[in-house]
Amino acid sequence: QVQLVESGGGSVQAGGSLRLSCAASGRDFNRWAWFRQTPGKEREGVASIARGSGRTDYADSVKGRFTISQDNAKSTLYLQMNSLKPEDTAMYYCAADKAPRFIAAHQVLSDQAYNYWGQGTQVTVSS
């Protein structure tokens, strides 16, 4: 069983930065990711990273602005968000898959591929 706890959300003006953190208890996973969701919309994959190789994947909407990283020694996932835009406003969730299964490359930003979820942290970007 893996438990995930997000932190670091808040309110910021457009153009500003925030760093989200996700602390994991348990190590029974191979890949983890950040998703976001706004009311009435489907959950959107933002970025994903493989725990072993460190390979990263990003949604086109955040490429060049967001950076996903991990500290495996601390079992912590990060999302550095720069040049924030009002359309980045959402609840941000950390997610992890379940080992030994590996997620196919075309599914790394699909919420259907992940088994464990945190409670979310709100990010609000004002114009």
PDB file of C-alpha atoms in Angstrom:
ATOM      1  CA  GLN A   1       0.000   0.000   0.000  1.00  0.00           C
ATOM      2  CA  VAL A   2       1.247   3.478  -0.888  1.00  0.00           C
ATOM      3  CA  GLN A   3       0.026   6.670   0.725  1.00  0.00           C
ATOM      4  CA  LEU A   4       0.624  10.046  -0.892  1.00  0.00           C
ATOM      5  CA  VAL A   5       0.400  13.460   0.752  1.00  0.00           C
ATOM      6  CA  GLU A   6       0.657  16.658  -1.289  1.00  0.00           C
ATOM      7  CA  SER A   7       1.695  20.085  -0.063  1.00  0.00           C
ATOM      8  CA  GLY A   8       2.801  23.425  -1.446  1.00  0.00           C
ATOM      9  CA  GLY A   9      -0.329  24.702  -3.126  1.00  0.00           C
ATOM     10  CA  GLY A  10      -1.515  28.256  -2.721  1.00  0.00           C
ATOM     11  CA  SER A  11      -2.442  31.465  -4.480  1.00  0.00           C
ATOM     12  CA  VAL A  12      -0.095  33.331  -6.767  1.00  0.00           C
ATOM     13  CA  GLN A  13      -0.304  35.999  -9.441  1.00  0.00           C
ATOM     14  CA  ALA A  14       0.172  35.197 -13.089  1.00  0.00           C
ATOM     15  CA  GLY A  15       3.826  34.872 -13.954  1.00  0.00           C
ATOM     16  CA  GLY A  16       4.696  33.639 -10.485  1.00  0.00           C
ATOM     17  CA  SER A  17       6.016  30.285  -9.293  1.00  0.00           C
ATOM     18  CA  LEU A  18       5.048  27.533  -6.888  1.00  0.00           C
ATOM     19  CA  ARG A  19       6.617  24.220  -5.929  1.00  0.00           C
ATOM     20  CA  LEU A  20       4.431  21.296  -5.034  1.00  0.00           C
ATOM     21  CA  SER A  21       5.654  18.345  -2.994  1.00  0.00           C
ATOM     22  CA  CYS A  22       4.299  14.848  -2.588  1.00  0.00           C
ATOM     23  CA  ALA A  23       5.529  12.629   0.223  1.00  0.00           C
ATOM     24  CA  ALA A  24       5.120   8.885  -0.284  1.00  0.00           C
ATOM     25  CA  SER A  25       4.956   6.191   2.339  1.00  0.00           C
ATOM     26  CA  GLY A  26       5.629   2.753   0.893  1.00  0.00           C
ATOM     27  CA  ARG A  27       7.778   1.890  -2.107  1.00  0.00           C
ATOM     28  CA  ASP A  28       5.554  -0.449  -4.064  1.00  0.00           C
ATOM     29  CA  PHE A  29       5.450   1.650  -7.224  1.00  0.00           C
ATOM     30  CA  ASN A  30       7.499   2.293 -10.376  1.00  0.00           C
ATOM     31  CA  ARG A  31       6.189   5.612 -11.653  1.00  0.00           C
ATOM     32  CA  TRP A  32       4.510   8.621 -10.218  1.00  0.00           C
ATOM     33  CA  ALA A  33       2.901  11.696 -11.642  1.00  0.00           C
ATOM     34  CA  TRP A  34       1.055  14.950 -11.158  1.00  0.00           C
ATOM     35  CA  PHE A  35      -2.499  15.451 -12.351  1.00  0.00           C
ATOM     36  CA  ARG A  36      -4.836  18.404 -12.090  1.00  0.00           C
ATOM     37  CA  GLN A  37      -8.561  18.891 -12.209  1.00  0.00           C
ATOM     38  CA  THR A  38     -10.996  21.786 -12.241  1.00  0.00           C
ATOM     39  CA  PRO A  39     -14.713  21.461 -11.463  1.00  0.00           C
ATOM     40  CA  GLY A  40     -16.674  20.011 -14.348  1.00  0.00           C
ATOM     41  CA  LYS A  41     -13.600  18.906 -16.265  1.00  0.00           C
ATOM     42  CA  GLU A  42     -11.765  15.631 -16.585  1.00  0.00           C
ATOM     43  CA  ARG A  43      -8.571  15.069 -14.685  1.00  0.00           C
ATOM     44  CA  GLU A  44      -5.553  16.054 -16.785  1.00  0.00           C
ATOM     45  CA  GLY A  45      -2.103  14.492 -16.652  1.00  0.00           C
ATOM     46  CA  VAL A  46       0.515  17.198 -16.123  1.00  0.00           C
ATOM     47  CA  ALA A  47       3.829  15.399 -15.721  1.00  0.00           C
ATOM     48  CA  SER A  48       5.160  11.954 -14.928  1.00  0.00           C
ATOM     49  CA  ILE A  49       8.503  10.504 -13.891  1.00  0.00           C
ATOM     50  CA  ALA A  50       9.817   6.959 -13.745  1.00  0.00           C
ATOM     51  CA  ARG A  51      11.200   6.173 -10.334  1.00  0.00           C
ATOM     52  CA  GLY A  52      14.128   4.105 -11.585  1.00  0.00           C
ATOM     53  CA  SER A  53      15.289   5.787 -14.820  1.00  0.00           C
ATOM     54  CA  GLY A  54      14.088   9.295 -14.016  1.00  0.00           C
ATOM     55  CA  ARG A  55      12.534   9.598 -17.465  1.00  0.00           C
ATOM     56  CA  THR A  56      10.009  12.426 -17.555  1.00  0.00           C
ATOM     57  CA  ASP A  57       6.953  13.173 -19.634  1.00  0.00           C
ATOM     58  CA  TYR A  58       4.959  16.396 -19.801  1.00  0.00           C
ATOM     59  CA  ALA A  59       1.659  17.611 -21.121  1.00  0.00           C
ATOM     60  CA  ASP A  60       2.106  20.056 -23.983  1.00  0.00           C
ATOM     61  CA  SER A  61       0.339  22.735 -21.962  1.00  0.00           C
ATOM     62  CA  VAL A  62       3.111  22.827 -19.341  1.00  0.00           C
ATOM     63  CA  LYS A  63       6.260  22.012 -21.308  1.00  0.00           C
ATOM     64  CA  GLY A  64       8.977  24.577 -20.698  1.00  0.00           C
ATOM     65  CA  ARG A  65       7.202  25.931 -17.602  1.00  0.00           C
ATOM     66  CA  PHE A  66       6.853  22.969 -15.214  1.00  0.00           C
ATOM     67  CA  THR A  67       9.541  20.583 -14.040  1.00  0.00           C
ATOM     68  CA  ILE A  68       8.888  17.274 -12.316  1.00  0.00           C
ATOM     69  CA  SER A  69      11.620  15.808 -10.133  1.00  0.00           C
ATOM     70  CA  GLN A  70      12.067  13.310  -7.341  1.00  0.00           C
ATOM     71  CA  ASP A  71      14.195  12.618  -4.324  1.00  0.00           C
ATOM     72  CA  ASN A  72      14.076   8.862  -3.955  1.00  0.00           C
ATOM     73  CA  ALA A  73      16.014   8.931  -0.697  1.00  0.00           C
ATOM     74  CA  LYS A  74      13.263  11.094   0.769  1.00  0.00           C
ATOM     75  CA  SER A  75      10.463   9.393  -1.180  1.00  0.00           C
ATOM     76  CA  THR A  76       9.328  12.803  -2.309  1.00  0.00           C
ATOM     77  CA  LEU A  77       8.029  14.010  -5.653  1.00  0.00           C
ATOM     78  CA  TYR A  78       8.158  17.641  -6.702  1.00  0.00           C
ATOM     79  CA  LEU A  79       6.551  19.837  -9.310  1.00  0.00           C
ATOM     80  CA  GLN A  80       8.233  23.173  -9.912  1.00  0.00           C
ATOM     81  CA  MET A  81       5.764  25.462 -11.645  1.00  0.00           C
ATOM     82  CA  ASN A  82       7.049  28.643 -13.245  1.00  0.00           C
ATOM     83  CA  SER A  83       5.408  31.288 -15.427  1.00  0.00           C
ATOM     84  CA  LEU A  84       2.047  30.322 -14.014  1.00  0.00           C
ATOM     85  CA  LYS A  85      -1.087  31.252 -15.908  1.00  0.00           C
ATOM     86  CA  PRO A  86      -4.688  31.613 -14.722  1.00  0.00           C
ATOM     87  CA  GLU A  87      -5.536  28.478 -16.703  1.00  0.00           C
ATOM     88  CA  ASP A  88      -3.179  26.529 -14.424  1.00  0.00           C
ATOM     89  CA  THR A  89      -5.666  27.040 -11.597  1.00  0.00           C
ATOM     90  CA  ALA A  90      -6.790  23.598 -10.420  1.00  0.00           C
ATOM     91  CA  MET A  91      -6.597  21.001  -7.702  1.00  0.00           C
ATOM     92  CA  TYR A  92      -3.306  19.198  -8.180  1.00  0.00           C
ATOM     93  CA  TYR A  93      -2.999  15.514  -7.323  1.00  0.00           C
ATOM     94  CA  CYS A  94      -0.043  13.216  -6.898  1.00  0.00           C
ATOM     95  CA  ALA A  95      -0.491   9.668  -8.176  1.00  0.00           C
ATOM     96  CA  ALA A  96       1.527   6.459  -8.239  1.00  0.00           C
ATOM     97  CA  ASP A  97       1.183   3.154 -10.021  1.00  0.00           C
ATOM     98  CA  LYS A  98       1.439  -0.290  -8.428  1.00  0.00           C
ATOM     99  CA  ALA A  99       4.568  -2.409  -8.884  1.00  0.00           C
ATOM    100  CA  PRO A 100       5.496  -4.692 -10.539  1.00  0.00           C
ATOM    101  CA  ARG A 101       3.295  -3.457 -13.382  1.00  0.00           C
ATOM    102  CA  PHE A 102       4.898  -0.907 -15.705  1.00  0.00           C
ATOM    103  CA  ILE A 103       2.798   1.703 -17.433  1.00  0.00           C
ATOM    104  CA  ALA A 104       3.005   1.747 -21.225  1.00  0.00           C
ATOM    105  CA  ALA A 105       4.594   4.861 -22.690  1.00  0.00           C
ATOM    106  CA  HIS A 106       1.361   6.108 -24.258  1.00  0.00           C
ATOM    107  CA  GLN A 107      -0.435   5.901 -20.898  1.00  0.00           C
ATOM    108  CA  VAL A 108       1.954   7.704 -18.582  1.00  0.00           C
ATOM    109  CA  LEU A 109      -0.334  10.757 -18.417  1.00  0.00           C
ATOM    110  CA  SER A 110      -3.572   8.780 -18.233  1.00  0.00           C
ATOM    111  CA  ASP A 111      -5.251   8.699 -14.829  1.00  0.00           C
ATOM    112  CA  GLN A 112      -6.509   5.185 -15.581  1.00  0.00           C
ATOM    113  CA  ALA A 113      -2.935   3.879 -15.279  1.00  0.00           C
ATOM    114  CA  TYR A 114      -2.432   4.942 -11.656  1.00  0.00           C
ATOM    115  CA  ASN A 115      -3.545   3.135  -8.538  1.00  0.00           C
ATOM    116  CA  TYR A 116      -2.714   5.415  -5.632  1.00  0.00           C
ATOM    117  CA  TRP A 117      -3.817   9.023  -5.196  1.00  0.00           C
ATOM    118  CA  GLY A 118      -3.246  11.814  -2.761  1.00  0.00           C
ATOM    119  CA  GLN A 119      -5.939  14.166  -1.462  1.00  0.00           C
ATOM    120  CA  GLY A 120      -4.836  17.067  -3.628  1.00  0.00           C
ATOM    121  CA  THR A 121      -3.552  20.584  -3.103  1.00  0.00           C
ATOM    122  CA  GLN A 122      -5.207  23.671  -4.565  1.00  0.00           C
ATOM    123  CA  VAL A 123      -3.331  26.023  -6.874  1.00  0.00           C
ATOM    124  CA  THR A 124      -4.952  29.341  -7.743  1.00  0.00           C
ATOM    125  CA  VAL A 125      -3.400  31.744 -10.241  1.00  0.00           C
ATOM    126  CA  SER A 126      -4.888  35.211 -10.514  1.00  0.00           C
ATOM    127  CA  SER A 127      -4.512  37.527 -13.497  1.00  0.00           C
TER     128      SER A 127
END
